[in-house]
Short mmCIF file of C-alpha atoms in Angstrom, two decimals:
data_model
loop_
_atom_site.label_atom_id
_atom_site.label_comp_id
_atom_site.label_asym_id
_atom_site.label_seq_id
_atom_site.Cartn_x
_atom_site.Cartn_y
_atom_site.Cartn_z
CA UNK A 1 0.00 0.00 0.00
CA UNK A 2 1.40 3.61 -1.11
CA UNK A 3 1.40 6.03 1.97
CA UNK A 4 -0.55 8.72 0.04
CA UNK A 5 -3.35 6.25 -0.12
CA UNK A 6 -3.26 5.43 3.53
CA UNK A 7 -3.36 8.94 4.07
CA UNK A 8 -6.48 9.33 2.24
CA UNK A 9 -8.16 6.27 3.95
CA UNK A 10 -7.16 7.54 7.34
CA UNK A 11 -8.63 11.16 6.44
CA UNK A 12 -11.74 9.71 5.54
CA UNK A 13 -12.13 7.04 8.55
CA UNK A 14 -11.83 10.40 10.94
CA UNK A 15 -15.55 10.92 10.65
CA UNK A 16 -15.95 7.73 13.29
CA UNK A 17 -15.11 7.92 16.67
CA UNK A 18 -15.67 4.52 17.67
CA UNK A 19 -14.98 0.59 16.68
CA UNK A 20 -18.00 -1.21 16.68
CA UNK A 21 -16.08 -4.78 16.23
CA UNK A 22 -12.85 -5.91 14.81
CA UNK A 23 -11.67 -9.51 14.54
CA UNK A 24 -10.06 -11.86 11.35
CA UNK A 25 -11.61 -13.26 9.06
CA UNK A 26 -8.54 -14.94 7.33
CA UNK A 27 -5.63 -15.47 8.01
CA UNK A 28 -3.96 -12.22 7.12
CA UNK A 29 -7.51 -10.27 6.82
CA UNK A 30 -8.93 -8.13 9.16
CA UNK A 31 -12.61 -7.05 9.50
CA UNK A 32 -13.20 -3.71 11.53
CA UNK A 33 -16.62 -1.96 11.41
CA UNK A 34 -16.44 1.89 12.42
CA UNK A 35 -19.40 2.61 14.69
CA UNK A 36 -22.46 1.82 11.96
CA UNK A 37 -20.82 1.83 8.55
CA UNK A 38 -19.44 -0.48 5.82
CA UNK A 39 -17.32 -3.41 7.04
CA UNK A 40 -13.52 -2.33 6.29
CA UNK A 41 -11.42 -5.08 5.44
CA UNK A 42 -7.64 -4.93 6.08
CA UNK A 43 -5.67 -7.45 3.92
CA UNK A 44 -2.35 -7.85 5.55
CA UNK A 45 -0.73 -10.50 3.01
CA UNK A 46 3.01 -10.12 2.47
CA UNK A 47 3.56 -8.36 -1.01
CA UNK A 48 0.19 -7.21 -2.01
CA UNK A 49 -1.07 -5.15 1.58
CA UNK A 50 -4.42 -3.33 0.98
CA UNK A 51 -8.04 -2.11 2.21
CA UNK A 52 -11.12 -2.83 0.59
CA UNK A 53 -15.23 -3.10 1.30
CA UNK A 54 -16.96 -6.09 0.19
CA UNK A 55 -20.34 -7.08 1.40
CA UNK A 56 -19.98 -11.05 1.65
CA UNK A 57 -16.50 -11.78 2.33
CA UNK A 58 -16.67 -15.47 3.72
CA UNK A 59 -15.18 -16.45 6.47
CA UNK A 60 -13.97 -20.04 7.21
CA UNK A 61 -13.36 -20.32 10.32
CA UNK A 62 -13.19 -18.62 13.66
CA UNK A 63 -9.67 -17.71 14.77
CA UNK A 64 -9.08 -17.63 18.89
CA UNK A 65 -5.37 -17.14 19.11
CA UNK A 66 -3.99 -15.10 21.73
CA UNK A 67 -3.82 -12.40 19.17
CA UNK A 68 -7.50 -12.53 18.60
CA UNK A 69 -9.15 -12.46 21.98
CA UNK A 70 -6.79 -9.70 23.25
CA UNK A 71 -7.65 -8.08 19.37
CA UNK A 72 -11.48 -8.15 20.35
CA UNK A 73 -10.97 -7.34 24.42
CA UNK A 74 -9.04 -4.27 23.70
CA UNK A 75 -10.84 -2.67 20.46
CA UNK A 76 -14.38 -3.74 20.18
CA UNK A 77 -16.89 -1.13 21.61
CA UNK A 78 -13.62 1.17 21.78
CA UNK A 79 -13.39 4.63 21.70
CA UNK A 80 -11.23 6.41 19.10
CA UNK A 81 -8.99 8.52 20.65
CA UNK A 82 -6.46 9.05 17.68
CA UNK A 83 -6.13 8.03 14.09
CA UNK A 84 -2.75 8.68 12.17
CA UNK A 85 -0.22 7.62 9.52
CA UNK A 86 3.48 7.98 10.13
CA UNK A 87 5.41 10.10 8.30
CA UNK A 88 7.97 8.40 6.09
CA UNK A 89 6.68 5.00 6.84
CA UNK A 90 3.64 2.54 5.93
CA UNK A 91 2.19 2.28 9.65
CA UNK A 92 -0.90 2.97 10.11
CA UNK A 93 -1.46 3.43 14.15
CA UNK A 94 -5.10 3.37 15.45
CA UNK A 95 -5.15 4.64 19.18
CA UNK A 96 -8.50 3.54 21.51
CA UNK A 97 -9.87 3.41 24.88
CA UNK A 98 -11.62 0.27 25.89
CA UNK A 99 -15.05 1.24 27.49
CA UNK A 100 -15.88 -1.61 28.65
CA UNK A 101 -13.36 -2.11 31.47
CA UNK A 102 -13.26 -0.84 34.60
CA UNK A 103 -10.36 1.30 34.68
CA UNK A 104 -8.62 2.91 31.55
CA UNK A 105 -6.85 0.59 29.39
CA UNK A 106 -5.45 2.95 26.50
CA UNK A 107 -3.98 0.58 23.41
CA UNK A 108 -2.42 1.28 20.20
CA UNK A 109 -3.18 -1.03 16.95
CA UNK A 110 -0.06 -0.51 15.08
CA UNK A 111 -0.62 -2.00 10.90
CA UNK A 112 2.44 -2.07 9.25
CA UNK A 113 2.54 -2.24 5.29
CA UNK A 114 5.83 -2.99 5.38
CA UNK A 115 5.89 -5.87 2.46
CA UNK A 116 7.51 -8.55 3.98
CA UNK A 117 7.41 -7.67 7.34
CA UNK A 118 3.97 -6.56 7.13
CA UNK A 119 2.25 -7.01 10.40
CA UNK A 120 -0.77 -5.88 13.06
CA UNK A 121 0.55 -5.20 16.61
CA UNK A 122 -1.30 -4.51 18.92
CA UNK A 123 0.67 -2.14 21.92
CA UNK A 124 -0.08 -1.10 25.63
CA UNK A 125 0.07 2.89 25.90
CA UNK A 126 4.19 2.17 26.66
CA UNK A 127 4.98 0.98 23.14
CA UNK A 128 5.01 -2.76 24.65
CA UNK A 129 3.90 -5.29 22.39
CA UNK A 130 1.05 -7.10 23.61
CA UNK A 131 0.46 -9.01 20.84
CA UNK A 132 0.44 -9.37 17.50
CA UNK A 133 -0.30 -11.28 14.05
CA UNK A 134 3.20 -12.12 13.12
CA UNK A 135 5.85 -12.33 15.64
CA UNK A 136 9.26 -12.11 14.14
CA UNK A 137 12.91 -12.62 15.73
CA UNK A 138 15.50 -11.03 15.89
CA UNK A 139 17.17 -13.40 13.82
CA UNK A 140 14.50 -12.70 10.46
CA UNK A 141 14.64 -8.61 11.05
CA UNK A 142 16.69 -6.37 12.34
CA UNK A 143 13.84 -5.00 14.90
CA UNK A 144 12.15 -7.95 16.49
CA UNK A 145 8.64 -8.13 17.55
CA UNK A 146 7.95 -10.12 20.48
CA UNK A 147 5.24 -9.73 23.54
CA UNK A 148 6.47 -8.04 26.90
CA UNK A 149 9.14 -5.98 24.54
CA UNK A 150 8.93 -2.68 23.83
CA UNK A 151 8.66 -1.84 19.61
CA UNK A 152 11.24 0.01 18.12
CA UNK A 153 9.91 2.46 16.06
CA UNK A 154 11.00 2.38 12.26
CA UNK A 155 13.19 5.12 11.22
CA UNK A 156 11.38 7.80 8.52
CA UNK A 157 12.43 7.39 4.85
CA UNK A 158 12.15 8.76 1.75
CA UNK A 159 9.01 6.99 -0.02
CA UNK A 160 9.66 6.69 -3.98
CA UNK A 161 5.98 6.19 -5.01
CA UNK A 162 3.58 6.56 -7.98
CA UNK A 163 1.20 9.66 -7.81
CA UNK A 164 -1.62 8.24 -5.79
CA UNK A 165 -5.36 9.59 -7.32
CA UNK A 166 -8.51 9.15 -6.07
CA UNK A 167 -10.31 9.71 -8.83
CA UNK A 168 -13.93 9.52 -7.28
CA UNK A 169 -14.84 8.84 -3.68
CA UNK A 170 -13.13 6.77 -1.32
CA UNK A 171 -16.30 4.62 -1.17
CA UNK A 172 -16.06 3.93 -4.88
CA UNK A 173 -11.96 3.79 -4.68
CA UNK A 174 -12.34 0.94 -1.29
CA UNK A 175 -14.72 -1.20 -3.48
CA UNK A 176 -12.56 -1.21 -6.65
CA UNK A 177 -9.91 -2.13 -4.52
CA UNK A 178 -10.83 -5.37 -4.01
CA UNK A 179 -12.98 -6.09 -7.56
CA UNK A 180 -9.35 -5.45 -9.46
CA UNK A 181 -7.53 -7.64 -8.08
CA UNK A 182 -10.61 -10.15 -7.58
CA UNK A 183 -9.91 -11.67 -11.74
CA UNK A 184 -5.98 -12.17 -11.23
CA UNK A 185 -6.35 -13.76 -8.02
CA UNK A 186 -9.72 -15.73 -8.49
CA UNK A 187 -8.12 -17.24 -11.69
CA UNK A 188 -4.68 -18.04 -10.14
CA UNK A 189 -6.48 -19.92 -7.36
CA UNK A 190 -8.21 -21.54 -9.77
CA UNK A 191 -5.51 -23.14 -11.49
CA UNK A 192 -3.71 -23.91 -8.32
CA UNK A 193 -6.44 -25.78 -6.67
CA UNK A 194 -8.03 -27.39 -9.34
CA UNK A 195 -4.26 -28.70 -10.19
CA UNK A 196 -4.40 -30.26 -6.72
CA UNK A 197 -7.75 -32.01 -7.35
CA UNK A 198 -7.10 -33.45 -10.62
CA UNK A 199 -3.70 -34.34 -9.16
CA UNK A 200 -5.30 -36.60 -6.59
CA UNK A 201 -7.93 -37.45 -10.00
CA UNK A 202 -4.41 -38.87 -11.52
CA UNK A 203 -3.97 -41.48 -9.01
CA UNK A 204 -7.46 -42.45 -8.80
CA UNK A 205 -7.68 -43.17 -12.23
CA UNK A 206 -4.18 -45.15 -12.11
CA UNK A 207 -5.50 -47.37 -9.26
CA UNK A 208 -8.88 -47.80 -11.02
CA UNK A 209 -6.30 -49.46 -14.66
CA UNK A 210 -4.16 -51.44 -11.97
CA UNK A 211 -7.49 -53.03 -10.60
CA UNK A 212 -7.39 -57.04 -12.01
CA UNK A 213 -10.48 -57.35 -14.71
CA UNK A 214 -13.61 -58.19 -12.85
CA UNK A 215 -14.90 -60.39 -15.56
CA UNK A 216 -12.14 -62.14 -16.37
CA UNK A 217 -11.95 -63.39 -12.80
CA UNK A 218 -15.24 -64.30 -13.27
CA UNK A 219 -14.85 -66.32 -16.43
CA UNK A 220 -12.32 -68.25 -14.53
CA UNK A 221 -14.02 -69.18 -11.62
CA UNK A 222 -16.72 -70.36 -13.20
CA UNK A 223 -14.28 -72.51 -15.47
CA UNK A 224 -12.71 -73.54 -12.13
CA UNK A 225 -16.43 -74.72 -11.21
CA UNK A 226 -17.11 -76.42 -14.06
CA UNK A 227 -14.05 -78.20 -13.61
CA UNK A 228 -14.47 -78.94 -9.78
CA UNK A 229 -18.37 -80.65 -11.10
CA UNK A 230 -16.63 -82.72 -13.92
CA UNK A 231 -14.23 -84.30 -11.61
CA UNK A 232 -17.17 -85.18 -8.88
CA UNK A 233 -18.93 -86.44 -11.84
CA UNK A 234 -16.00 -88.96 -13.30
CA UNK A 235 -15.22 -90.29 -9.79
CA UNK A 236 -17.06 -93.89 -9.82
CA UNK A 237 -15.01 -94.10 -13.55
CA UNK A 238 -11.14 -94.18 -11.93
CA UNK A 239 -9.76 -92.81 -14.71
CA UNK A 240 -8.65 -90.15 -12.19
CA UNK A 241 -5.62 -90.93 -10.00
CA UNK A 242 -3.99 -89.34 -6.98
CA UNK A 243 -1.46 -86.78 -7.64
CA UNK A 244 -2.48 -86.61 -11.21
CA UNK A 245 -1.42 -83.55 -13.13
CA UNK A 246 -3.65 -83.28 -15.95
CA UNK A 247 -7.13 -84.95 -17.10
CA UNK A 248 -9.04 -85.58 -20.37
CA UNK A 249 -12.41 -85.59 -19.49
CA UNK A 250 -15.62 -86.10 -21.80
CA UNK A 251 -18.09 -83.16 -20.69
CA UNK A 252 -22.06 -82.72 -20.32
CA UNK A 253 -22.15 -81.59 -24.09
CA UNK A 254 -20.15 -84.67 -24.97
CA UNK A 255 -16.51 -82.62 -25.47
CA UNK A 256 -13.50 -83.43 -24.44
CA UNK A 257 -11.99 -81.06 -21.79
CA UNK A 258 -8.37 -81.14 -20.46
CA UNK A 259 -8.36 -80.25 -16.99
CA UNK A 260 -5.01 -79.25 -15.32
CA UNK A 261 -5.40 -80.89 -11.85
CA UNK A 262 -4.10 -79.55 -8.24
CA UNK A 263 -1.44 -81.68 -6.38
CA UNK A 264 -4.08 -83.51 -4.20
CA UNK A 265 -4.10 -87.12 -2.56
CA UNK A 266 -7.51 -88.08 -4.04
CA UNK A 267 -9.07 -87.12 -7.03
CA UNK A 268 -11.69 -85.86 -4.30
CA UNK A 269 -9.59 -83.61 -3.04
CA UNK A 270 -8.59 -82.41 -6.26
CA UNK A 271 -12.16 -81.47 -6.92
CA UNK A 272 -12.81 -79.84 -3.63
CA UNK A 273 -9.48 -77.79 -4.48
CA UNK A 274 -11.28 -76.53 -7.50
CA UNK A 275 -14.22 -75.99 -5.68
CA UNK A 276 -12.07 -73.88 -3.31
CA UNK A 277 -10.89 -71.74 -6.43
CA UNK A 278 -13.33 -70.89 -8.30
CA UNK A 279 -15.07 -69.55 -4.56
CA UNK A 280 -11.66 -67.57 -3.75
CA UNK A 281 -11.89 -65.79 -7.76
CA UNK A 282 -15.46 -65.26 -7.35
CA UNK A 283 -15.41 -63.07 -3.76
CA UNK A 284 -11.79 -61.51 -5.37
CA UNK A 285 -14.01 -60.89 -8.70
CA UNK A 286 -16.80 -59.12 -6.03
CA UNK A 287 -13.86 -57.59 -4.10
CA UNK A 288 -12.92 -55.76 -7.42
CA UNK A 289 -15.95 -54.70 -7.95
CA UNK A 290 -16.31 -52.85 -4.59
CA UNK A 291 -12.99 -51.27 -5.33
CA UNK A 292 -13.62 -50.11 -8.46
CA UNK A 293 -17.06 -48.58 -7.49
CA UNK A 294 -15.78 -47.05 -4.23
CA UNK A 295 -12.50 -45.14 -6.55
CA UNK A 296 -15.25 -44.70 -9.44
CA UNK A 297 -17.29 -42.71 -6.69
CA UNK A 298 -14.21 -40.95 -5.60
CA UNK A 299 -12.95 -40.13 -8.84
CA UNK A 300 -16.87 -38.47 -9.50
CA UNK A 301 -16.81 -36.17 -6.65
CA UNK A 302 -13.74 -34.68 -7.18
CA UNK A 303 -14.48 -34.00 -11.03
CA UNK A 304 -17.70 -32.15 -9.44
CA UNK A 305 -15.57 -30.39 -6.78
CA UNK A 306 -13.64 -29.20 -9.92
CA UNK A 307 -16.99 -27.91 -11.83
CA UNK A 308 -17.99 -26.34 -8.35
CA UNK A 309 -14.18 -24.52 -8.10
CA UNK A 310 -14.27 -23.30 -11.69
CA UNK A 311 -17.98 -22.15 -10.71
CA UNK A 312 -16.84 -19.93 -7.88
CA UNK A 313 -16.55 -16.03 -7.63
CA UNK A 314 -14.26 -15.33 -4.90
CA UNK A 315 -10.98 -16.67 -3.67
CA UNK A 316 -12.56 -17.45 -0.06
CA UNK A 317 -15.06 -19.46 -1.27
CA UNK A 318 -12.28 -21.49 -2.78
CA UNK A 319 -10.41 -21.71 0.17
CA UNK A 320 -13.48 -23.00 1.76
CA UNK A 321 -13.75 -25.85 -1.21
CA UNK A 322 -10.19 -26.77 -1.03
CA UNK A 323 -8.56 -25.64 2.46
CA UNK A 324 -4.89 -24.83 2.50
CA UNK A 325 -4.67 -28.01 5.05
CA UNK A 326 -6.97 -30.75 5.75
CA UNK A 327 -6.70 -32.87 8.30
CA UNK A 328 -5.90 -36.70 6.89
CA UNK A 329 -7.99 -39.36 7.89
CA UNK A 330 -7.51 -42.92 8.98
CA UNK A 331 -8.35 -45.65 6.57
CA UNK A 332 -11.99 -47.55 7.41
CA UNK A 333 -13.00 -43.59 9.02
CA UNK A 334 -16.62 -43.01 8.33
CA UNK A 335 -15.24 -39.10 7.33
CA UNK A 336 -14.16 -40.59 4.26
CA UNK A 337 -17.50 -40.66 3.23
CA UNK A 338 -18.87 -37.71 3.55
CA UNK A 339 -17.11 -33.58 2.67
CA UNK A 340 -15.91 -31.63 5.28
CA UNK A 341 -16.32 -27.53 4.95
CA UNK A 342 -16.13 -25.11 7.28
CA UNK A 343 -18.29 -21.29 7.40
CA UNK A 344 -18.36 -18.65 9.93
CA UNK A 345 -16.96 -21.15 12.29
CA UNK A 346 -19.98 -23.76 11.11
CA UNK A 347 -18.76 -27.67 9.88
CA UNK A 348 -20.93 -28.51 6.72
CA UNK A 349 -21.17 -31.90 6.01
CA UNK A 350 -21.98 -33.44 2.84
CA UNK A 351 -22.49 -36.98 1.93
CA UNK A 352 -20.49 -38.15 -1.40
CA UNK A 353 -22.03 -41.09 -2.10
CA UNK A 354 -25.13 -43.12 -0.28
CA UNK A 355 -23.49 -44.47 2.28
CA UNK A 356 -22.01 -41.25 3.16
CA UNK A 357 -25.43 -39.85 3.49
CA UNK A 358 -26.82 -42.80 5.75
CA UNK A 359 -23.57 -42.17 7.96
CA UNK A 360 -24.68 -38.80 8.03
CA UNK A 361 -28.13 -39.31 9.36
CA UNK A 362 -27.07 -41.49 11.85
CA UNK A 363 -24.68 -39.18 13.39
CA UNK A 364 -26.68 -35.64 12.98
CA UNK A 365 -27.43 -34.19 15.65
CA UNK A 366 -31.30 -33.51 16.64
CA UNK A 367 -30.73 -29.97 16.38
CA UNK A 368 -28.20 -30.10 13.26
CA UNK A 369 -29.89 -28.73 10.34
CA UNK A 370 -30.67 -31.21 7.12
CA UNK A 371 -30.61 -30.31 3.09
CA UNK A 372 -31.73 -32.06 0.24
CA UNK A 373 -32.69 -31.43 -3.10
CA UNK A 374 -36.76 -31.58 -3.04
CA UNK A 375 -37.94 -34.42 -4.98
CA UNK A 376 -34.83 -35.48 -6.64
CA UNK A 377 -32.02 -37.67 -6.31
CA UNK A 378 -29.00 -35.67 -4.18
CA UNK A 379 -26.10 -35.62 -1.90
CA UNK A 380 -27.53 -35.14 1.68
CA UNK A 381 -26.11 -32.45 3.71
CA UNK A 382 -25.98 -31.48 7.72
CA UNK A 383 -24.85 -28.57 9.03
CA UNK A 384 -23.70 -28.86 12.75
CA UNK A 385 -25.47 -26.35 14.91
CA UNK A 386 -24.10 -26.79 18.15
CA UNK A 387 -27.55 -25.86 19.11
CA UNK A 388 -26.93 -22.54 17.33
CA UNK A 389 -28.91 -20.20 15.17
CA UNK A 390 -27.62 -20.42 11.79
CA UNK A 391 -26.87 -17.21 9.68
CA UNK A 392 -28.58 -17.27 5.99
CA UNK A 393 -24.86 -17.03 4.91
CA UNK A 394 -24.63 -20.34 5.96
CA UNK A 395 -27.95 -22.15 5.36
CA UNK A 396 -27.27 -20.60 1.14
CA UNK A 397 -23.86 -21.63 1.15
CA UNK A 398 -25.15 -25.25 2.52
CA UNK A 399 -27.71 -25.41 0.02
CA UNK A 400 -25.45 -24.26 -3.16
CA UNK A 401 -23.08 -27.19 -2.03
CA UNK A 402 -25.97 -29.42 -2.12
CA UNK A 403 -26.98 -28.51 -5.58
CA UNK A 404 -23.41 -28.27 -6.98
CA UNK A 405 -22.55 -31.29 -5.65
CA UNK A 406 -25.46 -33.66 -6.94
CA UNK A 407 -27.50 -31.72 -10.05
CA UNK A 408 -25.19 -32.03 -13.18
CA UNK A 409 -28.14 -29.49 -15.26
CA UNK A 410 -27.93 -25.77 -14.81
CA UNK A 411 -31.18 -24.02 -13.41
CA UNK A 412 -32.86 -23.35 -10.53
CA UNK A 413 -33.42 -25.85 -7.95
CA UNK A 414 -35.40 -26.11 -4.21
CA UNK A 415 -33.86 -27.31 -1.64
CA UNK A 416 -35.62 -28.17 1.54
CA UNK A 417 -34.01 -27.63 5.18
CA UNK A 418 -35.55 -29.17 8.42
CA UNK A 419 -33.88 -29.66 12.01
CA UNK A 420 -32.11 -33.58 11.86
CA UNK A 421 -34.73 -34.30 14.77
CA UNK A 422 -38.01 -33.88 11.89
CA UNK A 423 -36.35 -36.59 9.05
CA UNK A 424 -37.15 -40.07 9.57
CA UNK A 425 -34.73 -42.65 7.52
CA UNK A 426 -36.26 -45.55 5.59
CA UNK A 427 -34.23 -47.87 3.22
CA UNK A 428 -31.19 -46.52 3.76
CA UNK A 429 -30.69 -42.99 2.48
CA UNK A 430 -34.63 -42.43 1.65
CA UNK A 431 -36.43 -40.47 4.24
CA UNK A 432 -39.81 -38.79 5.30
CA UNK A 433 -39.52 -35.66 6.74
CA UNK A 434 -41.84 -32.51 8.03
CA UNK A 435 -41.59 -29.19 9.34
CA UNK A 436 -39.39 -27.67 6.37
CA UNK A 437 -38.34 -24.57 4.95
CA UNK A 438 -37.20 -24.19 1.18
CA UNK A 439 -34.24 -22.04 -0.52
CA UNK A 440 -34.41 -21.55 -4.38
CA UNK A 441 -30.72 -22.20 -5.49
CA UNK A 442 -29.54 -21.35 -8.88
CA UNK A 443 -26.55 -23.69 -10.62
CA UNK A 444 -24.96 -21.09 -13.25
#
């Protein structure tokens, strides 16, 4: 960020005198709301620092570091008492009171557009660090910035930037902020994470080809059957003798079949051998089968969760699709049937495949909320409540996931919501419920 335009924000932010609330809602993004206007969002990432409104900016998670809950102790309900930009340096320093405590408890929130170093700090009225996003050692920068210590203050410099201009309101300047760096970014996280998905597509694929034919294993055991029931039928004959390798047998159609024989003490046990094979190629036949429909299912809901990525409009919604870290999980885990995404701090849950979506109504939660597609075929979905109320942010989001997720047709779709407590399962993923409210979602 150029100090001319921090200037210009900090000019125009000295109409409020208070912070309403202030906490992140990424991991280098701040949200601060001045008394009643437009959320201002602070986007602290190393090499591209800047400010911007946006009215739904989604938030993953809820972040209680240290940093945090001092962050929202110290400057929520706060009273301004100064607003200024150094001279000579990126830093932005935002001075309050904290009304809600019992004695004054003056505190500085220092931002720092410092490019690599960039930072939020937040300082006691003694220039101690209390906190703050980053902490960085001595042995990264030459001024360390480390709780109980106080901050040395960054010498002025001479600041070789670009003519800043406005060139309309700030208003109109915050929200173009974001929207012009929104096609860059949105396509660059694009390609990144649908890279990653079709990555893991890859190997899916691979294992499905390296999977044994299914009916060639079940040509065979039926050959090894047919065998096993032509050596029971030759027994009263003797023309088949312990140990024997091979056999020329006259079949039910009148052929004559060589049959290679195991290594067996009777000609008995040579058929119950066969027997024995032709049962072990069948349930391996069966057994490939279940593979290949479990990585076939696999393989489908990640080519849909690379339709729903290339459908997205934001970078954060992205993030919430395809988080920078997931969390593995163990083999035979029922999670592996069912998505994991997380809103405002709320886990979304959605099934992949039917027995995802059983598993899911059997471990909902009375008061968990339930989506599905009305009257169709779809992907059941539960968002944990933790006997909350849930924002329309999240019940829409829930609902577009369900949609994405399970209609492969563009239009507009219903999708009914009820409390987990009102659905009643039948016949495994079927169920009857009542009591229901319906979104209209529309796949684009």
């Amino acid at each position: 960020m150029k100090h001319s335009e921090l200037v210009c924000i900090n000019d125009y932010l000295k109409q409020y005198h208070k912070i309403s609330s202030i906490y992140r809602v990424d991991d280098s993004v701040l949200r601060i709301i001045f008394e009643a206007g437009e959320p201002l969002f602070i986007d602290l990432g190393r090499g591209d620092s800047y400010m911007f409104f946006k009215e739904d900016f989604k938030q993953a998670k809820r972040y209680t570091a240290p940093f945090d809950v001092l962050l929202a102790k110290r400057f929520s309900n706060a009273k301004i008492e100064c607003m200024e930009v150094e001279e000579g340096n990126r830093i932005w320093r935002i001075g309050v009171m904290a009304s809600s405590s019992y004695k004054a408890m003056r505190t500085t929130l220092q931002l720092e557009f410092t490019g690599r170093n960039t930072n939020a700090i937040i300082l006691d009225e003694n220039e101690v660090v209390l906190e703050a996003m980053r902490h960085i050692d001595a042995s990264v920068s030459f001024r360390s910035v480390k709780v109980g210590e106080i901050l040395e203050k960054l010498p002025p410099k001479e600041l070789k930037e670009k003519p800043f201009e406005l060139g309309g309101s700030i208003e109109e300047y915050l929200k173009a902020s974001y929207e012009k760096r929104l096609h860059v970014k949105l396509e660059e996280i694009k390609k990144q994470k649908i890279a990653q998905v079709e990555k893991k597509i890859t190997k899916l694929v691979q294992a499905i080809d390296a999977l044994e034919n299914e009916e060639e294993l079940m040509v065979k055991s039926d050959e090894a059957q047919k065998e096993a029931t032509l050596v029971l039928a030759h027994l009263h004959t003797n023309t088949i003798k312990g140990y024997q390798e091979a056999v020329t047998l006259v079949d039910f159609e009148g052929n004559e079949v060589t049959i290679n024989l195991p290594q067996a003490q009777t000609p008995q046990m040579a058929a119950n051998m066969l027997f024995k094979k032709s049962k072990k190629l069948r349930q391996k036949a069966l057994s490939v089968h279940r593979q290949k429909e479990n990585l076939d299912e696999k393989r489908l809901f990640l080519e849909r969760m690379v339709g729903v990525i290339n459908a997205a409009h934001d970078p954060e919604e992205i993030q919430i699709l395809v988080p920078k870290q997931r969390k593995s999980k163990q083999k035979g885990d029922e999670s592996n049937l069912y998505e994991t995404f997380l809103l405002e701090g709320y886990r979304i849950l959605l099934g992949k495949n039917e027995k995802g979506n059983i598993a899911l109504l059997q471990e909902a939660k009375k008061s968990d909320i339930w989506l599905h597609v009305k009257d169709m075929p779809s992907s059941h979905v539960i968002i944990c409540t933790e006997k909350q109320n849930v924002p329309e942010s999240v019940l829409i989001f829930a609902a577009k996931l369900c949609v994405e997720f399970s209609m492969a047709q563009k239009g507009g779709y219903l999708v009914d919501y009820t409390k987990r407590k009102n659905v009643k399962p039948f016949d495994g993923a079927n169920v009857a419920y009542e009591e229901y409210q319906t979104l209209k979602i529309y796949k684009e």
